[in-house]
GROMACS .gro file of C-alpha atoms in nm:
model
  217
    1MET     CA    1   2.676  -0.574  -0.067
    2SER     CA    2   2.475  -0.731  -0.349
    3GLU     CA    3   2.371  -0.529  -0.653
    4PHE     CA    4   2.004  -0.524  -0.546
    5ALA     CA    5   2.097  -0.429  -0.188
    6ALA     CA    6   2.295  -0.136  -0.326
    7ARG     CA    7   1.993  -0.035  -0.533
    8ARG     CA    8   1.776  -0.045  -0.220
    9VAL     CA    9   2.013   0.194  -0.046
   10MET     CA   10   2.005   0.424  -0.350
   11MET     CA   11   1.623   0.407  -0.359
   12VAL     CA   12   1.601   0.514   0.003
   13ASP     CA   13   1.868   0.784  -0.033
   14THR     CA   14   1.727   0.935  -0.354
   15GLN     CA   15   1.351   0.865  -0.338
   16VAL     CA   16   1.252   0.822   0.027
   17ARG     CA   17   1.472   1.039   0.249
   18PRO     CA   18   1.447   1.349   0.020
   19SER     CA   19   1.066   1.321   0.048
   20ASP     CA   20   1.082   1.406   0.421
   21VAL     CA   21   1.033   1.048   0.537
   22THR     CA   22   1.243   1.027   0.853
   23LYS     CA   23   1.078   0.757   1.070
   24PHE     CA   24   1.345   0.492   1.130
   25PRO     CA   25   1.109   0.189   1.111
   26ILE     CA   26   0.999   0.291   0.759
   27ILE     CA   27   1.356   0.358   0.643
   28ASP     CA   28   1.469   0.026   0.791
   29ALA     CA   29   1.181  -0.166   0.631
   30MET     CA   30   1.250  -0.023   0.287
   31LEU     CA   31   1.622  -0.095   0.323
   32THR     CA   32   1.547  -0.453   0.427
   33VAL     CA   33   1.255  -0.580   0.215
   34PRO     CA   34   1.385  -0.703  -0.126
   35ARG     CA   35   1.154  -0.515  -0.361
   36GLU     CA   36   1.291  -0.711  -0.659
   37THR     CA   37   1.143  -1.030  -0.512
   38PHE     CA   38   0.789  -0.887  -0.513
   39VAL     CA   39   0.771  -0.795  -0.883
   40PRO     CA   40   0.731  -1.011  -1.197
   41ASP     CA   41   1.056  -1.173  -1.309
   42ASP     CA   42   1.075  -0.958  -1.620
   43LYS     CA   43   1.049  -0.641  -1.408
   44ARG     CA   44   1.326  -0.722  -1.157
   45GLU     CA   45   1.578  -0.491  -1.322
   46ALA     CA   46   1.327  -0.205  -1.296
   47ALA     CA   47   1.226  -0.279  -0.935
   48TYR     CA   48   1.397   0.029  -0.792
   49VAL     CA   49   1.307   0.293  -1.050
   50GLY     CA   50   1.128   0.595  -0.907
   51GLU     CA   51   0.785   0.526  -1.054
   52ASN     CA   52   0.489   0.293  -1.023
   53LEU     CA   53   0.583  -0.053  -1.152
   54PRO     CA   54   0.321  -0.244  -1.358
   55LEU     CA   55   0.207  -0.580  -1.218
   56ALA     CA   56  -0.103  -0.657  -1.422
   57PRO     CA   57  -0.353  -0.455  -1.627
   58GLY     CA   58  -0.439  -0.150  -1.417
   59ARG     CA   59  -0.231  -0.272  -1.122
   60VAL     CA   60   0.105  -0.149  -0.997
   61VAL     CA   61   0.354  -0.163  -0.715
   62LEU     CA   62   0.337   0.193  -0.583
   63GLU     CA   63   0.657   0.391  -0.626
   64ALA     CA   64   0.871   0.388  -0.312
   65ARG     CA   65   0.815   0.760  -0.245
   66THR     CA   66   0.435   0.724  -0.245
   67LEU     CA   67   0.429   0.418  -0.021
   68ALA     CA   68   0.684   0.562   0.222
   69LYS     CA   69   0.510   0.899   0.254
   70LEU     CA   70   0.171   0.731   0.298
   71LEU     CA   71   0.306   0.509   0.577
   72ASP     CA   72   0.482   0.805   0.735
   73ALA     CA   73   0.154   0.999   0.748
   74LEU     CA   74  -0.037   0.696   0.881
   75ASP     CA   75   0.222   0.646   1.159
   76VAL     CA   76   0.167   0.270   1.189
   77GLN     CA   77   0.249   0.143   1.539
   78PRO     CA   78   0.396  -0.196   1.645
   79GLY     CA   79   0.078  -0.323   1.811
   80GLU     CA   80  -0.163  -0.236   1.530
   81LEU     CA   81  -0.369  -0.447   1.289
   82VAL     CA   82  -0.349  -0.325   0.928
   83LEU     CA   83  -0.569  -0.402   0.627
   84ASP     CA   84  -0.372  -0.369   0.302
   85LEU     CA   85  -0.604  -0.357  -0.001
   86GLY     CA   86  -0.465  -0.442  -0.344
   87CYS     CA   87  -0.141  -0.593  -0.219
   88GLY     CA   88  -0.039  -0.724  -0.561
   89LEU     CA   89   0.260  -0.955  -0.511
   90GLY     CA   90   0.292  -0.854  -0.147
   91TYR     CA   91   0.562  -0.584  -0.136
   92SER     CA   92   0.351  -0.336   0.059
   93ALA     CA   93   0.239  -0.609   0.300
   94ALA     CA   94   0.601  -0.708   0.363
   95VAL     CA   95   0.700  -0.349   0.437
   96ILE     CA   96   0.399  -0.285   0.661
   97ALA     CA   97   0.457  -0.615   0.842
   98ARG     CA   98   0.782  -0.470   0.977
   99LEU     CA   99   0.588  -0.177   1.126
  100ALA     CA  100   0.268  -0.342   1.255
  101GLU     CA  101   0.170  -0.645   1.460
  102THR     CA  102  -0.034  -0.811   1.185
  103VAL     CA  103  -0.120  -0.735   0.822
  104VAL     CA  104  -0.425  -0.872   0.642
  105ALA     CA  105  -0.352  -0.824   0.271
  106VAL     CA  106  -0.641  -0.847   0.026
  107GLU     CA  107  -0.595  -0.923  -0.345
  108GLU     CA  108  -0.877  -1.007  -0.585
  109ASP     CA  109  -0.654  -1.128  -0.869
  110GLU     CA  110  -0.621  -1.498  -0.778
  111ALA     CA  111  -0.285  -1.543  -0.949
  112LEU     CA  112  -0.136  -1.238  -0.776
  113ALA     CA  113  -0.280  -1.347  -0.441
  114ALA     CA  114  -0.134  -1.698  -0.467
  115ASP     CA  115   0.208  -1.565  -0.564
  116ALA     CA  116   0.194  -1.301  -0.289
  117GLN     CA  117   0.129  -1.561  -0.020
  118ARG     CA  118   0.407  -1.782  -0.156
  119ILE     CA  119   0.662  -1.500  -0.169
  120LEU     CA  120   0.572  -1.371   0.177
  121SER     CA  121   0.612  -1.721   0.317
  122GLU     CA  122   0.945  -1.770   0.140
  123GLU     CA  123   1.066  -1.438   0.279
  124GLY     CA  124   0.968  -1.540   0.632
  125VAL     CA  125   0.699  -1.273   0.671
  126ASP     CA  126   0.492  -1.467   0.923
  127ASN     CA  127   0.273  -1.179   1.046
  128ALA     CA  128   0.105  -1.114   0.710
  129VAL     CA  129  -0.171  -1.321   0.551
  130VAL     CA  130  -0.316  -1.284   0.201
  131VAL     CA  131  -0.692  -1.307   0.151
  132THR     CA  132  -0.839  -1.353  -0.197
  133ALA     CA  133  -1.149  -1.133  -0.219
  134ARG     CA  134  -1.291  -0.831  -0.395
  135LEU     CA  135  -1.097  -0.527  -0.280
  136VAL     CA  136  -1.416  -0.336  -0.200
  137ASP     CA  137  -1.522  -0.619   0.034
  138GLY     CA  138  -1.199  -0.602   0.235
  139ALA     CA  139  -1.165  -0.870   0.503
  140ALA     CA  140  -1.450  -0.810   0.744
  141LYS     CA  141  -1.380  -1.127   0.947
  142CYS     CA  142  -1.071  -0.966   1.098
  143ALA     CA  143  -1.216  -0.614   1.138
  144PRO     CA  144  -1.200  -0.362   1.289
  145TYR     CA  145  -0.857  -0.241   1.174
  146ASP     CA  146  -0.637   0.025   1.327
  147VAL     CA  147  -0.508   0.124   0.983
  148ILE     CA  148  -0.623   0.062   0.624
  149THR     CA  149  -0.397   0.119   0.324
  150LEU     CA  150  -0.480   0.102  -0.047
  151GLU     CA  151  -0.213   0.014  -0.301
  152GLY     CA  152  -0.361   0.208  -0.589
  153GLY     CA  153  -0.583   0.501  -0.672
  154VAL     CA  154  -0.945   0.561  -0.575
  155GLU     CA  155  -1.215   0.796  -0.696
  156VAL     CA  156  -1.456   0.710  -0.415
  157MET     CA  157  -1.412   0.526  -0.086
  158PRO     CA  158  -1.689   0.266  -0.039
  159ASP     CA  159  -1.873   0.245   0.292
  160SER     CA  160  -1.793  -0.128   0.294
  161VAL     CA  161  -1.425  -0.038   0.345
  162LEU     CA  162  -1.480   0.246   0.590
  163ALA     CA  163  -1.701   0.022   0.804
  164GLN     CA  164  -1.397  -0.201   0.872
  165LEU     CA  165  -1.193   0.084   1.020
  166LYS     CA  166  -1.179   0.104   1.398
  167ASP     CA  167  -1.310   0.420   1.561
  168GLY     CA  168  -0.997   0.629   1.611
  169GLY     CA  169  -0.828   0.452   1.319
  170ARG     CA  170  -0.666   0.590   1.004
  171ILE     CA  171  -0.696   0.511   0.633
  172GLY     CA  172  -0.461   0.623   0.356
  173ALA     CA  173  -0.523   0.632  -0.019
  174VAL     CA  174  -0.440   0.821  -0.336
  175PHE     CA  175  -0.756   0.998  -0.458
  176MET     CA  176  -0.754   1.043  -0.834
  177ASP     CA  177  -0.927   1.317  -1.033
  178GLY     CA  178  -0.851   1.233  -1.392
  179ALA     CA  179  -0.472   1.213  -1.423
  180VAL     CA  180  -0.413   1.418  -1.107
  181GLY     CA  181  -0.402   1.261  -0.764
  182THR     CA  182  -0.372   1.359  -0.398
  183ALA     CA  183  -0.280   1.122  -0.118
  184LYS     CA  184  -0.518   1.172   0.175
  185ILE     CA  185  -0.537   1.038   0.528
  186GLY     CA  186  -0.881   0.975   0.672
  187TYR     CA  187  -0.952   0.971   1.047
  188LYS     CA  188  -1.257   0.798   1.192
  189ILE     CA  189  -1.384   0.981   1.498
  190ASP     CA  190  -1.718   0.894   1.659
  191GLY     CA  191  -1.814   0.706   1.343
  192ARG     CA  192  -1.748   1.001   1.110
  193MET     CA  193  -1.465   1.044   0.861
  194THR     CA  194  -1.241   1.350   0.835
  195TRP     CA  195  -0.993   1.365   0.546
  196ARG     CA  196  -0.661   1.551   0.526
  197PRO     CA  197  -0.459   1.592   0.203
  198VAL     CA  198  -0.089   1.516   0.257
  199PHE     CA  199   0.094   1.511  -0.079
  200ASN     CA  200   0.051   1.479  -0.454
  201ALA     CA  201   0.072   1.133  -0.610
  202ALA     CA  202  -0.084   0.926  -0.887
  203ALA     CA  203  -0.182   0.561  -0.934
  204PRO     CA  204  -0.425   0.357  -1.146
  205VAL     CA  205  -0.771   0.340  -0.989
  206LEU     CA  206  -0.830   0.004  -0.820
  207PRO     CA  207  -1.121  -0.220  -0.926
  208GLY     CA  208  -1.443  -0.114  -0.755
  209PHE     CA  209  -1.316   0.229  -0.652
  210ARG     CA  210  -1.433   0.434  -0.950
  211LYS     CA  211  -1.719   0.682  -0.933
  212ALA     CA  212  -2.045   0.559  -1.080
  213GLN     CA  213  -2.095   0.708  -1.425
  214GLY     CA  214  -2.404   0.925  -1.446
  215PHE     CA  215  -2.647   0.900  -1.737
  216THR     CA  216  -2.599   1.166  -2.002
  217LEU     CA  217  -2.792   1.236  -2.324
   0.00000   0.00000   0.00000
């Protein structure tokens, strides 16, 4: 077993399984996808630490616990179409691609998006495609989606994103209130959203997902 493969096993055994993530497809995906390949070269040695890993200003690869618990709560199925917003270098898309039929990963940082598509192709992830666009715009051409995931924090969820969720679909995100965050799952039923908090987590707020600042004297 290679050093990084051993670290993946340790990540799953110490960060994922103890967090009550028991679905085999998620465990298998996180044991299989080489997280160190989807981070900047100078961060490879830190790829398996139990915290968010910086990618670019205000952007991170979500810690394994947060991503695994979010996917566990979303219960992604093999025949589903998933929109992954803020995919960074593609780690989340690679993991989700092992759970879903197709992943449309959106990244607005052009350099990250180009590298994400290259890495996914090199890793043979042929059911995930990277779209370069504003995160708040999503990828409406391929909508509606069964599941939407966000790889960072939000303060508000724009209607432009919710409109791309299929009726009966689910969306998962970490809602931030200052430095404190709660991961929530939203369910779209008859065109209306219902949100359920599932666990505590924290992540930098993604571009376009901050609350508008009110005018104060």
